[in-house]
Amino acid sequence: MNVLHWHVSDASSMPFHMQKYPKLAEKGGFTPEATYSVVDVDEITQYAKHRGIRVILEFDMPGHNYAWSLALPNLFVNCTDMHPIETQSWKGSFNPTLESVYEFLDGFIGEIAKRQTEKVLHLGGDEVQYKCWNESESIRSYMRKHNLNLTQLYGVFEERAHKIAKKYNLTIQSWDEVYSTAKDALPNDAIVQVWRSNLTLKSSILDGFRSILSKGYYLNLGFDMGKAQIQWTDIYSRDPMPSGLTKAQQQLMLGAEACIWGEEVDEWNIDSRVWFRANILSERLWSLQGDTKIGPDVLIRAIKQNCRLMRAGIHVNPIDDRNFFPRRNLWAQCEVDVPGYQH
């Protein structure tokens, strides 16, 4: 693993201190203490850099950002009638018809560009609630005047956001809704992160976009909101590379990403949600393409890595090894030489 995709903000919190817009975190964070200062962010990125890890910041927009509206209400469409609970993900959205929104984004993205050396910025773009926009009389009037429908208006926002990023020499990464709904708004160097469909992954690559796969690698599944569990064997046995691509097209596949969403995650359980399945994905991505057979050698490596993590104080999730080994206690596995493992 060599990239930390940091989903910094969402509807429920904007904890990132901006020098130009200090009220964003002051009003948008859960509490004044639950925020990231400029020093905090610098320390995190430097800590990662010294370990060979890139940090890509994500600020989701135009939706998933209600918390921003607590500081910038004049830039937002208020969806309170649709979503009365304050922390609902779709309660608010930037108003894409306002010039003041793009003036703010110019200042916001400009500061991010100055504060980081990373040249990729993730601007989300997922799960935009068109119903909210459509219930705004000013937005409906704007669409009539400019002969736009809702998805075309979404494309206008994405195109303008990307142009602002290019002004500051940044490349935008976004969720696959931007590609699927507003492909013409994407510059050639845009990065598409696919979370909904493997067909979208292949399509985006065939259209010439660099792409990343997250579908199938949501490590919160099985613990969060009752959805089907993602087993480690599912991760290892599936090659993320789409079939039928030329060598040149395969170069556009940047890799895959393990996601851990935080609706039911805190400091007490995050270790067991992430590990050891993230280990398995890491080996999958660094292994030969098509080599997806699961045998005792794979399990031996996974057990040994779990032991290393446990000895480092990380509370890893136990490995179900009943098909290969009779020992059921992980500490027992760590205290003996696992058959076939070479020190």
Tab-separated table of N, CA and C in Angstrom, residues 24-101:
chain	number	residue	atom	x	y	z
A	24	LEU	N	-14.697	27.580	8.273
A	24	LEU	CA	-15.091	26.265	7.759
A	24	LEU	C	-14.955	25.194	8.830
A	25	ALA	N	-13.789	25.119	9.459
A	25	ALA	CA	-13.579	24.125	10.511
A	25	ALA	C	-14.188	24.565	11.838
A	26	GLU	N	-14.161	25.866	12.110
A	26	GLU	CA	-14.718	26.360	13.362
A	26	GLU	C	-16.197	26.011	13.492
A	27	LYS	N	-16.930	26.133	12.398
A	27	LYS	CA	-18.365	25.850	12.422
A	27	LYS	C	-18.701	24.468	11.867
A	28	GLY	N	-17.836	23.929	11.002
A	28	GLY	CA	-18.156	22.675	10.335
A	28	GLY	C	-17.669	21.428	11.013
A	29	GLY	N	-16.724	21.558	11.956
A	29	GLY	CA	-16.245	20.392	12.675
A	29	GLY	C	-17.242	19.924	13.715
A	30	PHE	N	-17.105	18.666	14.154
A	30	PHE	CA	-17.986	18.159	15.212
A	30	PHE	C	-17.866	19.033	16.457
A	31	THR	N	-16.638	19.293	16.856
A	31	THR	CA	-16.313	20.166	17.982
A	31	THR	C	-15.027	20.899	17.632
A	32	PRO	N	-14.682	21.971	18.363
A	32	PRO	CA	-13.399	22.644	18.078
A	32	PRO	C	-12.197	21.713	18.212
A	33	GLU	N	-12.311	20.707	19.095
A	33	GLU	CA	-11.195	19.772	19.279
A	33	GLU	C	-11.121	18.738	18.170
A	34	ALA	N	-12.249	18.438	17.539
A	34	ALA	CA	-12.303	17.396	16.505
A	34	ALA	C	-12.028	17.983	15.125
A	35	THR	N	-10.898	18.665	15.010
A	35	THR	CA	-10.516	19.281	13.749
A	35	THR	C	-9.021	19.037	13.507
A	36	TYR	N	-8.600	19.296	12.270
A	36	TYR	CA	-7.196	19.149	11.895
A	36	TYR	C	-6.617	20.534	11.645
A	37	SER	N	-5.662	20.924	12.455
A	37	SER	CA	-4.988	22.205	12.263
A	37	SER	C	-4.034	22.111	11.075
A	38	VAL	N	-3.517	23.252	10.656
A	38	VAL	CA	-2.518	23.258	9.582
A	38	VAL	C	-1.318	22.412	9.983
A	39	VAL	N	-0.912	22.522	11.247
A	39	VAL	CA	0.221	21.729	11.744
A	39	VAL	C	-0.113	20.239	11.720
A	40	ASP	N	-1.328	19.874	12.134
A	40	ASP	CA	-1.733	18.465	12.119
A	40	ASP	C	-1.602	17.873	10.714
A	41	VAL	N	-2.113	18.593	9.739
A	41	VAL	CA	-2.102	18.092	8.360
A	41	VAL	C	-0.668	17.963	7.861
A	42	ASP	N	0.151	18.951	8.167
A	42	ASP	CA	1.558	18.878	7.753
A	42	ASP	C	2.258	17.685	8.388
A	43	GLU	N	1.994	17.439	9.663
A	43	GLU	CA	2.634	16.311	10.347
A	43	GLU	C	2.206	14.984	9.735
A	44	ILE	N	0.923	14.852	9.404
A	44	ILE	CA	0.417	13.614	8.809
A	44	ILE	C	1.055	13.376	7.442
A	45	THR	N	1.087	14.400	6.614
A	45	THR	CA	1.640	14.229	5.265
A	45	THR	C	3.137	13.972	5.308
A	46	GLN	N	3.849	14.610	6.237
A	46	GLN	CA	5.287	14.368	6.356
A	46	GLN	C	5.567	12.963	6.902
A	47	TYR	N	4.759	12.534	7.869
A	47	TYR	CA	4.908	11.183	8.408
A	47	TYR	C	4.745	10.159	7.280
A	48	ALA	N	3.732	10.382	6.433
A	48	ALA	CA	3.505	9.472	5.311
A	48	ALA	C	4.644	9.543	4.300
A	49	LYS	N	5.079	10.753	3.991
A	49	LYS	CA	6.132	10.935	2.989
A	49	LYS	C	7.398	10.189	3.366
A	50	HIS	N	7.756	10.249	4.634
A	50	HIS	CA	8.986	9.586	5.076
A	50	HIS	C	8.889	8.066	5.011
A	51	ARG	N	7.674	7.568	4.805
A	51	ARG	CA	7.467	6.122	4.678
A	51	ARG	C	7.046	5.732	3.263
A	52	GLY	N	7.232	6.650	2.331
A	52	GLY	CA	6.952	6.360	0.925
A	52	GLY	C	5.481	6.315	0.587
A	53	ILE	N	4.658	7.041	1.346
A	53	ILE	CA	3.208	7.012	1.140
A	53	ILE	C	2.734	8.384	0.677
A	54	ARG	N	2.026	8.413	-0.435
A	54	ARG	CA	1.384	9.638	-0.903
A	54	ARG	C	0.082	9.856	-0.135
A	55	VAL	N	-0.265	11.111	0.109
A	55	VAL	CA	-1.541	11.454	0.741
A	55	VAL	C	-2.362	12.252	-0.258
A	56	ILE	N	-3.498	11.683	-0.676
A	56	ILE	CA	-4.411	12.363	-1.594
A	56	ILE	C	-5.629	12.804	-0.798
A	57	LEU	N	-5.838	14.114	-0.721
A	57	LEU	CA	-6.960	14.674	0.022
A	57	LEU	C	-8.224	14.640	-0.826
A	58	GLU	N	-9.352	14.314	-0.190
A	58	GLU	CA	-10.648	14.391	-0.867
A	58	GLU	C	-11.555	15.370	-0.130
A	59	PHE	N	-12.098	16.303	-0.884
A	59	PHE	CA	-13.144	17.204	-0.406
A	59	PHE	C	-14.344	16.997	-1.320
A	60	ASP	N	-15.332	16.269	-0.820
A	60	ASP	CA	-16.452	15.860	-1.664
A	60	ASP	C	-17.331	17.059	-2.014
A	61	MET	N	-17.728	17.145	-3.273
A	61	MET	CA	-18.594	18.216	-3.775
A	61	MET	C	-19.142	17.827	-5.140
A	62	PRO	N	-20.245	18.353	-5.588
A	62	PRO	CA	-21.015	19.446	-5.001
A	62	PRO	C	-21.918	19.031	-3.839
A	63	GLY	N	-22.122	17.723	-3.646
A	63	GLY	CA	-22.917	17.259	-2.515
A	63	GLY	C	-22.042	16.688	-1.423
A	64	HIS	N	-22.651	15.986	-0.485
A	64	HIS	CA	-21.922	15.395	0.645
A	64	HIS	C	-21.149	16.456	1.431
A	65	ASN	N	-21.658	17.675	1.509
A	65	ASN	CA	-20.873	18.734	2.160
A	65	ASN	C	-21.738	19.691	2.983
A	66	TYR	N	-22.788	19.177	3.576
A	66	TYR	CA	-23.669	20.024	4.386
A	66	TYR	C	-22.897	20.805	5.443
A	67	ALA	N	-21.901	20.186	6.083
A	67	ALA	CA	-21.170	20.852	7.161
A	67	ALA	C	-20.531	22.162	6.700
A	68	TRP	N	-20.161	22.232	5.421
A	68	TRP	CA	-19.583	23.479	4.887
A	68	TRP	C	-20.601	24.615	4.949
A	69	SER	N	-21.867	24.263	4.763
A	69	SER	CA	-22.903	25.297	4.705
A	69	SER	C	-23.093	26.015	6.029
A	70	LEU	N	-22.624	25.427	7.126
A	70	LEU	CA	-22.727	26.089	8.422
A	70	LEU	C	-21.868	27.349	8.458
A	71	ALA	N	-20.818	27.365	7.641
A	71	ALA	CA	-19.960	28.546	7.536
A	71	ALA	C	-20.250	29.370	6.291
A	72	LEU	N	-20.787	28.722	5.253
A	72	LEU	CA	-20.985	29.386	3.956
A	72	LEU	C	-22.419	29.195	3.457
A	73	PRO	N	-23.419	29.586	4.227
A	73	PRO	CA	-24.808	29.276	3.849
A	73	PRO	C	-25.240	29.871	2.514
A	74	ASN	N	-24.652	30.989	2.114
A	74	ASN	CA	-25.085	31.647	0.876
A	74	ASN	C	-24.642	30.923	-0.383
A	75	LEU	N	-23.768	29.915	-0.229
A	75	LEU	CA	-23.299	29.166	-1.396
A	75	LEU	C	-24.077	27.872	-1.609
A	76	PHE	N	-25.055	27.598	-0.764
A	76	PHE	CA	-25.678	26.284	-0.730
A	76	PHE	C	-27.169	26.299	-1.052
A	77	VAL	N	-27.602	25.154	-1.587
A	77	VAL	CA	-29.018	24.841	-1.670
A	77	VAL	C	-29.367	24.082	-0.399
A	78	ASN	N	-30.349	24.558	0.311
A	78	ASN	CA	-30.730	23.916	1.566
A	78	ASN	C	-31.779	22.848	1.295
A	79	CYS	N	-31.419	21.605	1.616
A	79	CYS	CA	-32.326	20.480	1.366
A	79	CYS	C	-32.994	20.009	2.655
A	80	THR	N	-33.249	20.919	3.575
A	80	THR	CA	-33.773	20.551	4.883
A	80	THR	C	-35.106	19.837	4.787
A	81	ASP	N	-35.961	20.270	3.886
A	81	ASP	CA	-37.277	19.643	3.768
A	81	ASP	C	-37.164	18.180	3.361
A	82	MET	N	-36.189	17.872	2.511
A	82	MET	CA	-35.986	16.499	2.062
A	82	MET	C	-35.289	15.660	3.115
A	83	HIS	N	-34.329	16.272	3.806
A	83	HIS	CA	-33.469	15.535	4.733
A	83	HIS	C	-33.400	16.296	6.059
A	84	PRO	N	-34.376	16.126	6.937
A	84	PRO	CA	-34.433	16.912	8.167
A	84	PRO	C	-33.374	16.575	9.208
A	85	ILE	N	-32.771	15.379	9.134
A	85	ILE	CA	-31.743	15.013	10.106
A	85	ILE	C	-30.433	15.680	9.714
A	86	GLU	N	-29.793	16.359	10.673
A	86	GLU	CA	-28.671	17.238	10.344
A	86	GLU	C	-27.526	16.524	9.659
A	87	THR	N	-27.214	15.296	10.088
A	87	THR	CA	-26.039	14.616	9.548
A	87	THR	C	-26.332	13.756	8.319
A	88	GLN	N	-27.544	13.826	7.776
A	88	GLN	CA	-27.808	13.058	6.561
A	88	GLN	C	-26.896	13.540	5.433
A	89	SER	N	-26.384	12.596	4.676
A	89	SER	CA	-25.352	12.906	3.693
A	89	SER	C	-25.809	13.891	2.622
A	90	TRP	N	-27.088	13.936	2.333
A	90	TRP	CA	-27.549	14.716	1.185
A	90	TRP	C	-28.322	15.963	1.601
A	91	LYS	N	-28.131	16.401	2.832
A	91	LYS	CA	-28.921	17.524	3.332
A	91	LYS	C	-28.648	18.816	2.567
A	92	GLY	N	-27.413	19.037	2.146
A	92	GLY	CA	-27.066	20.275	1.463
A	92	GLY	C	-26.213	20.026	0.242
A	93	SER	N	-26.095	21.045	-0.590
A	93	SER	CA	-25.283	20.945	-1.806
A	93	SER	C	-24.882	22.344	-2.224
A	94	PHE	N	-23.684	22.465	-2.802
A	94	PHE	CA	-23.352	23.718	-3.457
A	94	PHE	C	-24.443	24.056	-4.471
A	95	ASN	N	-24.739	25.329	-4.615
A	95	ASN	CA	-25.643	25.773	-5.672
A	95	ASN	C	-24.804	25.991	-6.924
A	96	PRO	N	-24.913	25.111	-7.908
A	96	PRO	CA	-24.003	25.175	-9.059
A	96	PRO	C	-24.277	26.338	-9.993
A	97	THR	N	-25.340	27.106	-9.733
A	97	THR	CA	-25.674	28.236	-10.610
A	97	THR	C	-25.052	29.540	-10.136
A	98	LEU	N	-24.427	29.540	-8.948
A	98	LEU	CA	-23.909	30.780	-8.372
A	98	LEU	C	-22.447	31.005	-8.735
A	99	GLU	N	-22.140	32.165	-9.266
A	99	GLU	CA	-20.757	32.495	-9.579
A	99	GLU	C	-19.912	32.544	-8.310
A	100	SER	N	-20.531	32.907	-7.191
A	100	SER	CA	-19.806	32.986	-5.924
A	100	SER	C	-19.273	31.624	-5.481
A	101	VAL	N	-19.927	30.533	-5.895
A	101	VAL	CA	-19.431	29.188	-5.581
A	101	VAL	C	-18.064	28.961	-6.232
